[in-house]
Short mmCIF file of C-alpha atoms and ligand atoms in Angstrom, two decimals:
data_model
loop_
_atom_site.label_atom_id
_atom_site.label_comp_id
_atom_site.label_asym_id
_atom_site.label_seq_id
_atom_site.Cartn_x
_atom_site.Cartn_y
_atom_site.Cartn_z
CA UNK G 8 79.81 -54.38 -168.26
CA UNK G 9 82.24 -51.61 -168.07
CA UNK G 10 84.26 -51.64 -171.46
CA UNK G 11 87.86 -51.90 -171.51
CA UNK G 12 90.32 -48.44 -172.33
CA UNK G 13 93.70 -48.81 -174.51
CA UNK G 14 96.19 -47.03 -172.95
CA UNK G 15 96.58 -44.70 -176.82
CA UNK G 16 92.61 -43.92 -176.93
CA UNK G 17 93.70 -42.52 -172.96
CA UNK G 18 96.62 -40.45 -174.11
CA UNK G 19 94.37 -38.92 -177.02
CA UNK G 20 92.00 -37.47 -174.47
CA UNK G 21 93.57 -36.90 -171.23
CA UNK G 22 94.23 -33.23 -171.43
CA UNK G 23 93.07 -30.16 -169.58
CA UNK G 24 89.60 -29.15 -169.93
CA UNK G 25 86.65 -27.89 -167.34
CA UNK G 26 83.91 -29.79 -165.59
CA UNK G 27 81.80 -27.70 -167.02
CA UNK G 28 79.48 -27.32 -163.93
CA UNK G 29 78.59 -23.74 -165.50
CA UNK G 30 79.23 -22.57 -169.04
CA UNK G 31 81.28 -20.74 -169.68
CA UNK G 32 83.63 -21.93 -167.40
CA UNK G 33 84.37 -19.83 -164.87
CA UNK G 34 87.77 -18.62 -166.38
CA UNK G 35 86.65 -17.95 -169.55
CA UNK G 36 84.42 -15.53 -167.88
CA UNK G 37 84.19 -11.79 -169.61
CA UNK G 38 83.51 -10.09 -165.80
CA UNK G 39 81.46 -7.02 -167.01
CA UNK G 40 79.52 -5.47 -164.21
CA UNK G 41 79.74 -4.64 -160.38
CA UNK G 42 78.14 -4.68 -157.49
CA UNK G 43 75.39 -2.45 -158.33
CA UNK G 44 74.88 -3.95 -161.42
CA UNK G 45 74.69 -7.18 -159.71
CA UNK G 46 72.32 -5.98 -156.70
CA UNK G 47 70.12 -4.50 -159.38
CA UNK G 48 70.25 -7.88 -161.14
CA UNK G 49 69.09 -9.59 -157.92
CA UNK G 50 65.74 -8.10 -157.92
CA UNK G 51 64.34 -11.16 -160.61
CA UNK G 52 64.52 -12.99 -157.61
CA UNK G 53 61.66 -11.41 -155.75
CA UNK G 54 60.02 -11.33 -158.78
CA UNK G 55 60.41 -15.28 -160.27
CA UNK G 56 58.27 -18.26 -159.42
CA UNK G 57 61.74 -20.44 -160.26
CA UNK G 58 63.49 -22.34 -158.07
CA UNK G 59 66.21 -20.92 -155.47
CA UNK G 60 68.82 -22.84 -154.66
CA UNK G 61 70.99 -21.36 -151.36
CA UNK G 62 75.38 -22.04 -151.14
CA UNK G 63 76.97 -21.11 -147.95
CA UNK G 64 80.09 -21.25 -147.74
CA UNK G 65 81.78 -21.53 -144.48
CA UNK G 66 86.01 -21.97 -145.23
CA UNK G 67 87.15 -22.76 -141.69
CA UNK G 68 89.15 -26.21 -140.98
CA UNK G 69 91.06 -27.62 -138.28
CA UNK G 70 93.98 -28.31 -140.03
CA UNK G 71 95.31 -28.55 -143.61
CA UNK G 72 94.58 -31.99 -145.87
CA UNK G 73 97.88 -31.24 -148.58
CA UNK G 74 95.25 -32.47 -151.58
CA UNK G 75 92.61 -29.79 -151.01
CA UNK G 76 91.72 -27.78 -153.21
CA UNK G 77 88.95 -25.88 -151.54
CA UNK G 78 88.75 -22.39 -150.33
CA UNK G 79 90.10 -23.11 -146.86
CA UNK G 80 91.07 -21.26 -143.67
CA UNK G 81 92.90 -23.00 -140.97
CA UNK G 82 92.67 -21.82 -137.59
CA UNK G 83 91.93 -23.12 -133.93
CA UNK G 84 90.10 -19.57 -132.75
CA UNK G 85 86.18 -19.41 -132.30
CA UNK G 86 86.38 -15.95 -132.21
CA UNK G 87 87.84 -15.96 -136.31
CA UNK G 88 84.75 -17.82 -136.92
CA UNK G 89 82.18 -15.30 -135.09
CA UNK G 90 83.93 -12.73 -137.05
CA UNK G 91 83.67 -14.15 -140.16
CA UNK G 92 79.48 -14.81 -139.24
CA UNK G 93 79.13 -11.46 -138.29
CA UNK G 94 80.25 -10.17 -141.96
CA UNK G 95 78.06 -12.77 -143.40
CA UNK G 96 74.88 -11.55 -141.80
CA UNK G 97 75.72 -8.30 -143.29
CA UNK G 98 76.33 -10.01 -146.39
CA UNK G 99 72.62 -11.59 -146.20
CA UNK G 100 71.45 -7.97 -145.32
CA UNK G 101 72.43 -6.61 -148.65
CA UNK G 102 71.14 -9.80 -150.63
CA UNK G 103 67.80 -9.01 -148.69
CA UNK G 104 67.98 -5.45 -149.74
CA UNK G 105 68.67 -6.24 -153.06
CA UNK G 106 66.17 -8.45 -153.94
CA UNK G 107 63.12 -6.88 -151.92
CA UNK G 108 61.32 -10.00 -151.22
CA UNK G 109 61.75 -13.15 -149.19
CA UNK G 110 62.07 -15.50 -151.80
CA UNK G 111 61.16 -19.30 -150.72
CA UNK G 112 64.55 -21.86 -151.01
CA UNK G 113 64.05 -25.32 -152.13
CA UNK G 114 67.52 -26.39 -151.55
CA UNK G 115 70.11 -25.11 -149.36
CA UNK G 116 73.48 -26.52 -149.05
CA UNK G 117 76.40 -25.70 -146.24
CA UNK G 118 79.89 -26.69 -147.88
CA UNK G 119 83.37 -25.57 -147.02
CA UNK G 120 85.45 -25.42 -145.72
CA UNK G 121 84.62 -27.43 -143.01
CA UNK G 122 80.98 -26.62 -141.98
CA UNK G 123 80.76 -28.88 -138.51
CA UNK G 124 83.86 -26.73 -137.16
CA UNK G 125 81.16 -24.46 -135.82
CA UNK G 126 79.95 -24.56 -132.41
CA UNK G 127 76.29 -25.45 -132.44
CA UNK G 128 75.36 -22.23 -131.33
CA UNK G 129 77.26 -20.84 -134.18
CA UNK G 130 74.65 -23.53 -136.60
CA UNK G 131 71.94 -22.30 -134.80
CA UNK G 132 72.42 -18.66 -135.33
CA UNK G 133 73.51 -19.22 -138.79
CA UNK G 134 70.32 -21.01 -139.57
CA UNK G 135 68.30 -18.46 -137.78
CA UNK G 136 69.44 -15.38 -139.79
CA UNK G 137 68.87 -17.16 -143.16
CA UNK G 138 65.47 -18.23 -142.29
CA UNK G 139 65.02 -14.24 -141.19
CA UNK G 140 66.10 -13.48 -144.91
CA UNK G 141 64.85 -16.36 -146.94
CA UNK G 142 61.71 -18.92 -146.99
CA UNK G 143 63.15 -21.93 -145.17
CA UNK G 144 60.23 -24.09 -144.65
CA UNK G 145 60.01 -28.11 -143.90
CA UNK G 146 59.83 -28.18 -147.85
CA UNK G 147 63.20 -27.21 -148.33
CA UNK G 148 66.05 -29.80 -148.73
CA UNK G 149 69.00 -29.18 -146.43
CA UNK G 150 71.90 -30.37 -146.86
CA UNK G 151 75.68 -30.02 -145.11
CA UNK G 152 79.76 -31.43 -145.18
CA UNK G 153 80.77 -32.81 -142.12
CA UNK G 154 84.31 -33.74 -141.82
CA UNK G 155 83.70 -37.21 -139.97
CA UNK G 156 87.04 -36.65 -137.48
CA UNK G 157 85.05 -33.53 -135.84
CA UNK G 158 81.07 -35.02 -135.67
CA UNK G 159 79.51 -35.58 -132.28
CA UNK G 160 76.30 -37.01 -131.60
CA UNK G 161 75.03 -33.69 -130.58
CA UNK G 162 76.03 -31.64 -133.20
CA UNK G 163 74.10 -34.61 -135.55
CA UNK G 164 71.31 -33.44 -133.29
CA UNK G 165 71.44 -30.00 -133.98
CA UNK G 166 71.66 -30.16 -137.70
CA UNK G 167 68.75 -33.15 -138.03
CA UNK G 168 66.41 -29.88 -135.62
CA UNK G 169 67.03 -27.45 -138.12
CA UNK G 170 65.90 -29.58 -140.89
CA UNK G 171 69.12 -30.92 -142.24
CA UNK G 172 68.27 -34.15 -143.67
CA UNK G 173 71.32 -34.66 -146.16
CA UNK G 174 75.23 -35.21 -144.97
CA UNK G 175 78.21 -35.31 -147.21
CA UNK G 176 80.93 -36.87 -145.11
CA UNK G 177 84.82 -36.16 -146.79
CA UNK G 178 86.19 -39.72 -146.75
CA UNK G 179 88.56 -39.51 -149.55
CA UNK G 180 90.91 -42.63 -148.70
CA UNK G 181 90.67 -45.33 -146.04
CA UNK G 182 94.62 -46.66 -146.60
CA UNK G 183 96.60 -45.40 -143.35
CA UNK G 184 99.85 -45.08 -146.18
CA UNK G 185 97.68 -42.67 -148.47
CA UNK G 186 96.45 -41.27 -145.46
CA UNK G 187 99.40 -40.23 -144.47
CA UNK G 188 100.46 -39.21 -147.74
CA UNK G 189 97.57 -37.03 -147.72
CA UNK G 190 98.01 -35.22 -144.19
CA UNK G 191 94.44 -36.58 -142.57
CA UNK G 192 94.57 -39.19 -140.75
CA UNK G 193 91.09 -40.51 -140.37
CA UNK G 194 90.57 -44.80 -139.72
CA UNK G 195 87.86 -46.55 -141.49
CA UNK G 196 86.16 -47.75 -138.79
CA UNK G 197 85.63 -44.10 -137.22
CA UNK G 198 83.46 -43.10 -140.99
CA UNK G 199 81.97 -46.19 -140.00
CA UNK G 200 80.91 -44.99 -136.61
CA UNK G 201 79.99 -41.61 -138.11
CA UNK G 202 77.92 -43.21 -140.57
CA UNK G 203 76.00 -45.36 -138.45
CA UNK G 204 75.51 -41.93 -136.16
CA UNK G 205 74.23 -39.83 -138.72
CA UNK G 206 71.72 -42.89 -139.55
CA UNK G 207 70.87 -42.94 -135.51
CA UNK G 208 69.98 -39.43 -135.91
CA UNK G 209 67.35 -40.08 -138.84
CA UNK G 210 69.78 -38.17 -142.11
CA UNK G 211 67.75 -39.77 -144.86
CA UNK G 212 70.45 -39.21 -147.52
CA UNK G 213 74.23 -40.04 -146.83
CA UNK G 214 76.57 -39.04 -149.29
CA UNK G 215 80.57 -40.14 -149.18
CA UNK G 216 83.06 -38.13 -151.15
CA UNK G 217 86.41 -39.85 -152.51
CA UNK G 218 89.42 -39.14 -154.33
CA UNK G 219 91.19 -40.88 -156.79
CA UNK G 220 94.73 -40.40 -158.23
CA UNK G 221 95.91 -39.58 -154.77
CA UNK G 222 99.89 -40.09 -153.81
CA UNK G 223 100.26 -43.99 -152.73
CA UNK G 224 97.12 -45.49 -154.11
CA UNK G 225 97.53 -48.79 -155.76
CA UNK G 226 94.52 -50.94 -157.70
CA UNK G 227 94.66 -53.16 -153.83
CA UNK G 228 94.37 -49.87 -151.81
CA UNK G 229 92.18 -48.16 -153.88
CA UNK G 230 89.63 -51.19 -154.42
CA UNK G 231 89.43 -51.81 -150.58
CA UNK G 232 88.89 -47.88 -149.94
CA UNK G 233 85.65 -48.29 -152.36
CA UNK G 234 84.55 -52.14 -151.03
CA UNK G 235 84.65 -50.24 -147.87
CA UNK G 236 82.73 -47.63 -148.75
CA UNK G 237 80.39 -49.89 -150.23
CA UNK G 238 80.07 -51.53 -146.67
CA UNK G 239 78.96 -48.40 -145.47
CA UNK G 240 75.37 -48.54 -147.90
CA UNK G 241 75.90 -45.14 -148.97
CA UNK G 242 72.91 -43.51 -150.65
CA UNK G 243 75.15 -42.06 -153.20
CA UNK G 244 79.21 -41.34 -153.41
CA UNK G 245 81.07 -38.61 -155.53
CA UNK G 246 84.24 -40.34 -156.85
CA UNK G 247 86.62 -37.21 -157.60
CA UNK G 248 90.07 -37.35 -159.28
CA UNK G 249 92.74 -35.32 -157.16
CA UNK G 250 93.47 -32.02 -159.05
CA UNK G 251 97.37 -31.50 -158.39
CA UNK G 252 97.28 -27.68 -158.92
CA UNK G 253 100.57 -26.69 -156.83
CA UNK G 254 100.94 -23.27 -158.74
CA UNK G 255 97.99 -22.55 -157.29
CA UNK G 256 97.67 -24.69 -153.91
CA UNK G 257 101.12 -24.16 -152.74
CA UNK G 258 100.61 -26.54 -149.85
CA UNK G 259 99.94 -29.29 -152.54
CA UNK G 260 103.87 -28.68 -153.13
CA UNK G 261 103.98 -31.18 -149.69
CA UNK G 262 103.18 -33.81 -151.73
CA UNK G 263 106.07 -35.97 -153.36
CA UNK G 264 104.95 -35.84 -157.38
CA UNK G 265 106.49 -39.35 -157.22
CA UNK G 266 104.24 -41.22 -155.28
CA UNK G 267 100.97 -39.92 -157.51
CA UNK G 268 100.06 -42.70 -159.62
CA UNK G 269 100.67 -42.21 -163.60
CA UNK G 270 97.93 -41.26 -165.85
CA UNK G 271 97.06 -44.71 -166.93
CA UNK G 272 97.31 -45.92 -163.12
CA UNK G 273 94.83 -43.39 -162.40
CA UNK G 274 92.44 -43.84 -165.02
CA UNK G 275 92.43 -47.35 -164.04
CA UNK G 276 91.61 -46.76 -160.27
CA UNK G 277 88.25 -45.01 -161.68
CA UNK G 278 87.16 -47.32 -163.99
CA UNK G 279 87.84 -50.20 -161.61
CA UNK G 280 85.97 -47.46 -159.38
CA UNK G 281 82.99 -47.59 -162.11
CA UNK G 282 82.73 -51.39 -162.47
CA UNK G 283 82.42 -52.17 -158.55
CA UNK G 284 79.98 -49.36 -157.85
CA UNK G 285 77.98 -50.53 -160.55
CA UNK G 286 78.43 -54.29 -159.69
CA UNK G 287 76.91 -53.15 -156.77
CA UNK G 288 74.04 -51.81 -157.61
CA UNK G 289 74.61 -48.14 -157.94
CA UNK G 290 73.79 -46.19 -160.87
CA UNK G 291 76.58 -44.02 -162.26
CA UNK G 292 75.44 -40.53 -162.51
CA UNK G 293 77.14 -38.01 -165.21
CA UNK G 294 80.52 -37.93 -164.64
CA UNK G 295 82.06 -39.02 -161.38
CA UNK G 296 78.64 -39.82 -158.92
CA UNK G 297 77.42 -43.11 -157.97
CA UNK G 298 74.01 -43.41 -156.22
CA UNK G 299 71.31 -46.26 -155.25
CA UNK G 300 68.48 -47.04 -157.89
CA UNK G 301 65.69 -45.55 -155.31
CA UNK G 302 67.92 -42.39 -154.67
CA UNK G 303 66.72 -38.94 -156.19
CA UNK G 304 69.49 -38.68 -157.99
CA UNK G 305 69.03 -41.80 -159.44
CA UNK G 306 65.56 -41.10 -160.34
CA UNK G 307 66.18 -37.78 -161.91
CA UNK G 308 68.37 -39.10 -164.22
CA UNK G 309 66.35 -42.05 -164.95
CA UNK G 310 63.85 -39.43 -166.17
CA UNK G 311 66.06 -37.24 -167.65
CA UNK G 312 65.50 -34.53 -164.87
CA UNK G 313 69.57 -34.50 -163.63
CA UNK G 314 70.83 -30.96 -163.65
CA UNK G 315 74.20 -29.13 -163.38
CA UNK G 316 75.70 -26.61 -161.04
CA UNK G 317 78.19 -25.25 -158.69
CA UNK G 318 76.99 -27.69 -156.44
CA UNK G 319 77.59 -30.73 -158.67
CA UNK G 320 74.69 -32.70 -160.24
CA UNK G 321 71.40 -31.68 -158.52
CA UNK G 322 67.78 -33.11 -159.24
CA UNK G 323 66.19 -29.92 -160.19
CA UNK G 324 66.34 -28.07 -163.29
CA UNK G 325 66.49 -24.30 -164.28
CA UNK G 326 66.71 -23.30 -160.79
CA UNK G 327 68.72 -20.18 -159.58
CA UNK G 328 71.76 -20.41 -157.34
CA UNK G 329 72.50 -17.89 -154.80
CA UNK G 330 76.13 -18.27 -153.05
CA UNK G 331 76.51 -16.85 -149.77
CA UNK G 332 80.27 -16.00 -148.07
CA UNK G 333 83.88 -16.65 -149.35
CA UNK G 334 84.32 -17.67 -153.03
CA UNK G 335 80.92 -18.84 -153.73
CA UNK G 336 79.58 -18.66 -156.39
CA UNK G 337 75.85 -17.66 -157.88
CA UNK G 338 73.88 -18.45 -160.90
CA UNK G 339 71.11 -15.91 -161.19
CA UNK G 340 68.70 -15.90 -164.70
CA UNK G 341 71.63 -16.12 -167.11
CA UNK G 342 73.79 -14.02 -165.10
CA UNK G 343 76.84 -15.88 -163.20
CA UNK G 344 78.99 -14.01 -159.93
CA UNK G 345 81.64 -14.72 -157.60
CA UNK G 346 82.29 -13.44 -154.44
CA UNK G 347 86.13 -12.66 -153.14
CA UNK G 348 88.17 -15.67 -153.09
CA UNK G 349 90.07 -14.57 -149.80
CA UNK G 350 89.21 -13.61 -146.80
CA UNK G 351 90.52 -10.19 -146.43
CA UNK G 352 89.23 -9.10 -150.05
CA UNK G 353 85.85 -10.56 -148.89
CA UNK G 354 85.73 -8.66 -145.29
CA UNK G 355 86.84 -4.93 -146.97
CA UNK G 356 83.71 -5.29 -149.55
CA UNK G 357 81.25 -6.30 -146.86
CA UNK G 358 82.72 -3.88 -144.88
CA UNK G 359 82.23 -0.87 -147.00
CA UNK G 360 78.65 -2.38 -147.69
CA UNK G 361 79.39 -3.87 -150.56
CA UNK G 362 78.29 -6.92 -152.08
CA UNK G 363 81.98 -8.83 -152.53
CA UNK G 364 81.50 -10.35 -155.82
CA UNK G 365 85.17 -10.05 -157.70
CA UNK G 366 84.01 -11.47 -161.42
CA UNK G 367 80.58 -12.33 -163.21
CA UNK G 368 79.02 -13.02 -166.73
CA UNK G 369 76.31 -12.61 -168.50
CA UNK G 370 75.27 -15.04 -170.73
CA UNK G 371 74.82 -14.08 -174.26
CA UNK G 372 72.43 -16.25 -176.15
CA UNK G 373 75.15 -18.34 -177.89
CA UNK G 374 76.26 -18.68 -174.55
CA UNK G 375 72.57 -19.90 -173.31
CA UNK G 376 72.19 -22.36 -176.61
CA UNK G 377 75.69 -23.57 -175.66
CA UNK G 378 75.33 -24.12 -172.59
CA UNK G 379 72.39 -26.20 -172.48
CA UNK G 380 73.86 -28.24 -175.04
CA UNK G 381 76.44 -29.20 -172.62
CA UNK G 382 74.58 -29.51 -169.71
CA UNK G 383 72.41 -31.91 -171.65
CA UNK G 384 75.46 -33.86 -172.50
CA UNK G 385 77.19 -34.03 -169.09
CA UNK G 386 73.77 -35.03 -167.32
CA UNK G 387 72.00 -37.09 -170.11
CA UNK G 388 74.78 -38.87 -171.90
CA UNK G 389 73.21 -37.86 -175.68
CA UNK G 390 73.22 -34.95 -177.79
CA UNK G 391 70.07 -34.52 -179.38
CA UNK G 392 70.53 -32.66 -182.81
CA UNK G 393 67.85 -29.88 -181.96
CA UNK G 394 70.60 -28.33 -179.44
CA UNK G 395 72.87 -28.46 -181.62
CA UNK G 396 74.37 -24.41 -181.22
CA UNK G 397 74.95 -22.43 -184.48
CA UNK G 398 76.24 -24.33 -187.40
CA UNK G 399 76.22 -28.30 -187.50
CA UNK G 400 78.14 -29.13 -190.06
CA UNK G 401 81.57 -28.49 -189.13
CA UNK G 402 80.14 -30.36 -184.83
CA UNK G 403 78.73 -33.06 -186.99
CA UNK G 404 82.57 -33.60 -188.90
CA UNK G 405 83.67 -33.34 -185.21
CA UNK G 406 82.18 -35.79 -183.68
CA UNK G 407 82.54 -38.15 -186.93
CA UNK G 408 86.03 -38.31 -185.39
CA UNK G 409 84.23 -39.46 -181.53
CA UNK G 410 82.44 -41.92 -183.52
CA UNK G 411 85.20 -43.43 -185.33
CA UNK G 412 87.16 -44.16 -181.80
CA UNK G 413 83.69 -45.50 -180.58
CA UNK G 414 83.15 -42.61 -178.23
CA UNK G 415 79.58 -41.59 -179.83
CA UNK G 416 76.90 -43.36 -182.48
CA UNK G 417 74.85 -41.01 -184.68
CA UNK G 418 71.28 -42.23 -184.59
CA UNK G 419 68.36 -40.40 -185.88
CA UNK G 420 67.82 -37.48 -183.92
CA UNK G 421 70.66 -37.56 -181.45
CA UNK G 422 74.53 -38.56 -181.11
CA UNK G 423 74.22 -41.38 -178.07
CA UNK G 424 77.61 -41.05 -175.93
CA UNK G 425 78.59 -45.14 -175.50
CA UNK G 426 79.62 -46.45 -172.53
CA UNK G 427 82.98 -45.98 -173.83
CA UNK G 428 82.27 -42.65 -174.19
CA UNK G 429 80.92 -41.98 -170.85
CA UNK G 430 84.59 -41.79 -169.68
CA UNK G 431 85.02 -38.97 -171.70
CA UNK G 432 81.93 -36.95 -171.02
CA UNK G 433 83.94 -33.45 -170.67
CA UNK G 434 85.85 -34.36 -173.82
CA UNK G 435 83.26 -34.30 -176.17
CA UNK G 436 81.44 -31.19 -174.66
CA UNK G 437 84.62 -29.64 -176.23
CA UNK G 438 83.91 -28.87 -179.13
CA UNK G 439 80.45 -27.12 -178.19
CA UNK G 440 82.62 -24.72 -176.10
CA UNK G 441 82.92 -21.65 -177.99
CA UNK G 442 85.93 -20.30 -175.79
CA UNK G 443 87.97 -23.30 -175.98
CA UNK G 444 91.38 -22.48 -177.27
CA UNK G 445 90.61 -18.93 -177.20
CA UNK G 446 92.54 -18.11 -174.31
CA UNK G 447 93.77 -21.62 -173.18
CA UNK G 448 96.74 -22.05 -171.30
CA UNK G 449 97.62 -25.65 -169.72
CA UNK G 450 97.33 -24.29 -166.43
CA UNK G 451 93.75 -23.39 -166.40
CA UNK G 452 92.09 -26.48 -166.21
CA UNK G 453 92.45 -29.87 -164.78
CA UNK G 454 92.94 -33.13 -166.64
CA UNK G 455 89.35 -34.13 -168.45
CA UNK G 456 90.05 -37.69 -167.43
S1 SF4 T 8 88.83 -30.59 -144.42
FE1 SF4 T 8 88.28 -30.30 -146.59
S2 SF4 T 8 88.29 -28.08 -146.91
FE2 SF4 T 8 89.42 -28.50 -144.99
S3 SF4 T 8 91.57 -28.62 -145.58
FE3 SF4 T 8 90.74 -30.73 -145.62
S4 SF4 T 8 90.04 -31.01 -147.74
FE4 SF4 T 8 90.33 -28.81 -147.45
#
């Protein structure tokens, strides 16, 4: 039973925060080291039994969608692409340098970006140099975005040969009127076919991504974009809400303010969202995921083994993250690093053999108490009191005030988030964050609900 929302418990809470898929969030990093410091950092990794976790990020797209927010490049040329590849070998050169060993990978995931806008040649020699600089066995899960208006049989083919055995297909709407709204034109019955190819082709794990609070969704449109997707037996579905950032995506200025549905209207589409996934079947994971009982996602947070990152909610815990090209981002033993987020920036590190990162942290060890405190919260849904950081006394009058709008109960050893609550996950991981409302502005962040 998903609980009912007033309209005045919404307005209390809908304001800018992070997802907190690292803490701190990324721009309340402090940024104090370079490259060499970072390359030096690297060498735990040949050095660490834990878990490595591989991001490549590969930014090139066909054409513009006016809601994205990802680090994007549109263009039409091969030859941009090669170039790009080329740098990104040398990138893998200096990670391989840096961290002296070949470390074994038990996940690697391809995002973008659009990753199926390379030739399969381009996948295959991809694959080929990271398997030359890390351990990419038959044990490692692979993973990759398609966009579903550029898939082919045979590039299914090529992915499933390498190993791939996880695909993330962008599906965001299935109205033609949002659709349009949106600048991708993509019909429901072509993700059908794309689904129903990538399940030809033996992917065990499908994964749809949508968007809520996009310009022209109503409750009808939205509910028949989701009963869709529920047609389509998806092992799992990430259910985002649109981040209208124009400031800083200037082609999300394309998109008339007055055909994006009010905050309540929004809210609404997610928690109708919530109630027909979980009608359904699916289990809702952390904040915005859905997935099937028997999925792994499913199963890790049945057992309390969900875990946060860059990448979203993963099944394994206190793994390292290394991010590979454009913008990505890496979590190494306490220490966080991005590369460039443009191009050029990118190209004139690697080019002066480099390694491109533009920011980092390091993790102090409030920041480490903190931030397992909220990881525990955004994957788990409970706050025991031993994680508690620092001081509870003045968290404990906090979240007296959670409790009294029925976000949270106090029971003996933990605060349980109720399912009223669970719409407000990032909410109460506020006032764990020690940076909060240090240097917030109402641009940083998007709304927490
Ligand atoms: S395909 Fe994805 S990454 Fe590319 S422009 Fe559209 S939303 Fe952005």
């Amino acid at each position: 039973m998903v609980p009912d929302v007033s309209p005045a418990l919404l307005a209390k809470y809908d304001v800018p925060g992070p997802r907190y898929t690292s803490y701190p969030a990324v721009p309340d990093w402090r940024g104090a080291f370079d490259h060499e410091a970072w390359a030096g950092h690297l060498g735990v990794l040949g050095t660490t039994d834990a878990p490595l976790a591989l991001y490549v990020h590969l930014p090139f797209c066909a054409s513009r969608c006016l809601y994205c927010g990802c680090n994007a490049t549109v263009t039409t040329r091969a030859e941009i692409v090669d170039r790009y590849l080329t740098r990104l070998y040398t990138e893998l050169d200096m990670l391989r340098a840096a961290i002296g060993e070949r470390p074994r990978v038990c996940e690697m995931h391809w995002g973008g970006g659009t990753p199926n806008f390379l030739s399969d040649a381009q996948v295959e020699q991809l694959f080929q140099r990271l398997q030359d600089t890390f351990g990419i066995d038959a044990r490692t899960e692979c993973s990759v975005e398609a966009d579903p208006r550029l898939v082919t049989r045979e590039q299914l083919r090529t992915f499933r040969q390498l190993g791939f055995s996880r695909i993330s297909y962008g599906v965001q709407d299935v109205d033609e009127h949002v659709q349009e709204a949106i600048g991708r034109i993509q019909p429901a019955t072509m993700v059908r076919d794309m689904v129903e190819l990538a399940r030809e082709e033996g992917f065990a794990g499908l994964n749809l991504d949508l968007i809520y609070g996009l310009p022209r969704q109503t409750p009808e449109s939205f509910a028949n974009t989701i009963e869709t997707a529920l047609s389509f037996s998806p092992d799992r579905v990430a259910c985002f809400g649109y981040a209208h950032v124009p400031w800083m995506k200037a082609h999300q200025k394309r998109i008339d303010e007055d055909t994006l549905p009010r905050a309540w209207d929004r809210f609404a589409l997610f928690r109708d969202s919530v109630r027909r996934f979980t009608d359904s079947g699916y289990r809702w994971i952390g904040i915005d995921h859905f997935a099937r009982p028997e999925d792994s996602l499913a199963l890790a947070a049945d057992a309390g083994r969900l875990h946060r990152n860059f990448m979203g909610y993963t099944t394994r815990s206190g793994e390292n993250l290394l991010g590979i090209g454009v913008s990505s981002i890496s979590e190494i033993d306490g220490w966080f690093a991005q590369n460039a987020g443009e191009l050029g920036p990118w190209q004139r590190e690697i080019d002066a053999q480099r390694l491109p990162i533009t920011r980092g942290h390091v993790m102090s060890d409030d920041d480490r108490a903190r931030g397992a405190a909220v990881a525990h919260l955004m994957c788990n849904g409970e706050l025991p009191f031993d994680l508690f950081p620092g001081d509870i006394e003045p968290l404990v009058d906090t979240y007296e005030q959670f409790a009294a709008d029925g976000l949270v109960i106090f029971e003996s050893d933990r605060l349980a988030v109720t399912p009223l609550g669970r719409f407000f996950l990032r909410n109460l991981a506020f006032p764990l964050d020690a940076y909060r409302g240090a240097t917030d502005g109402p641009r940083r962040f998007s709304r927490a609900v």
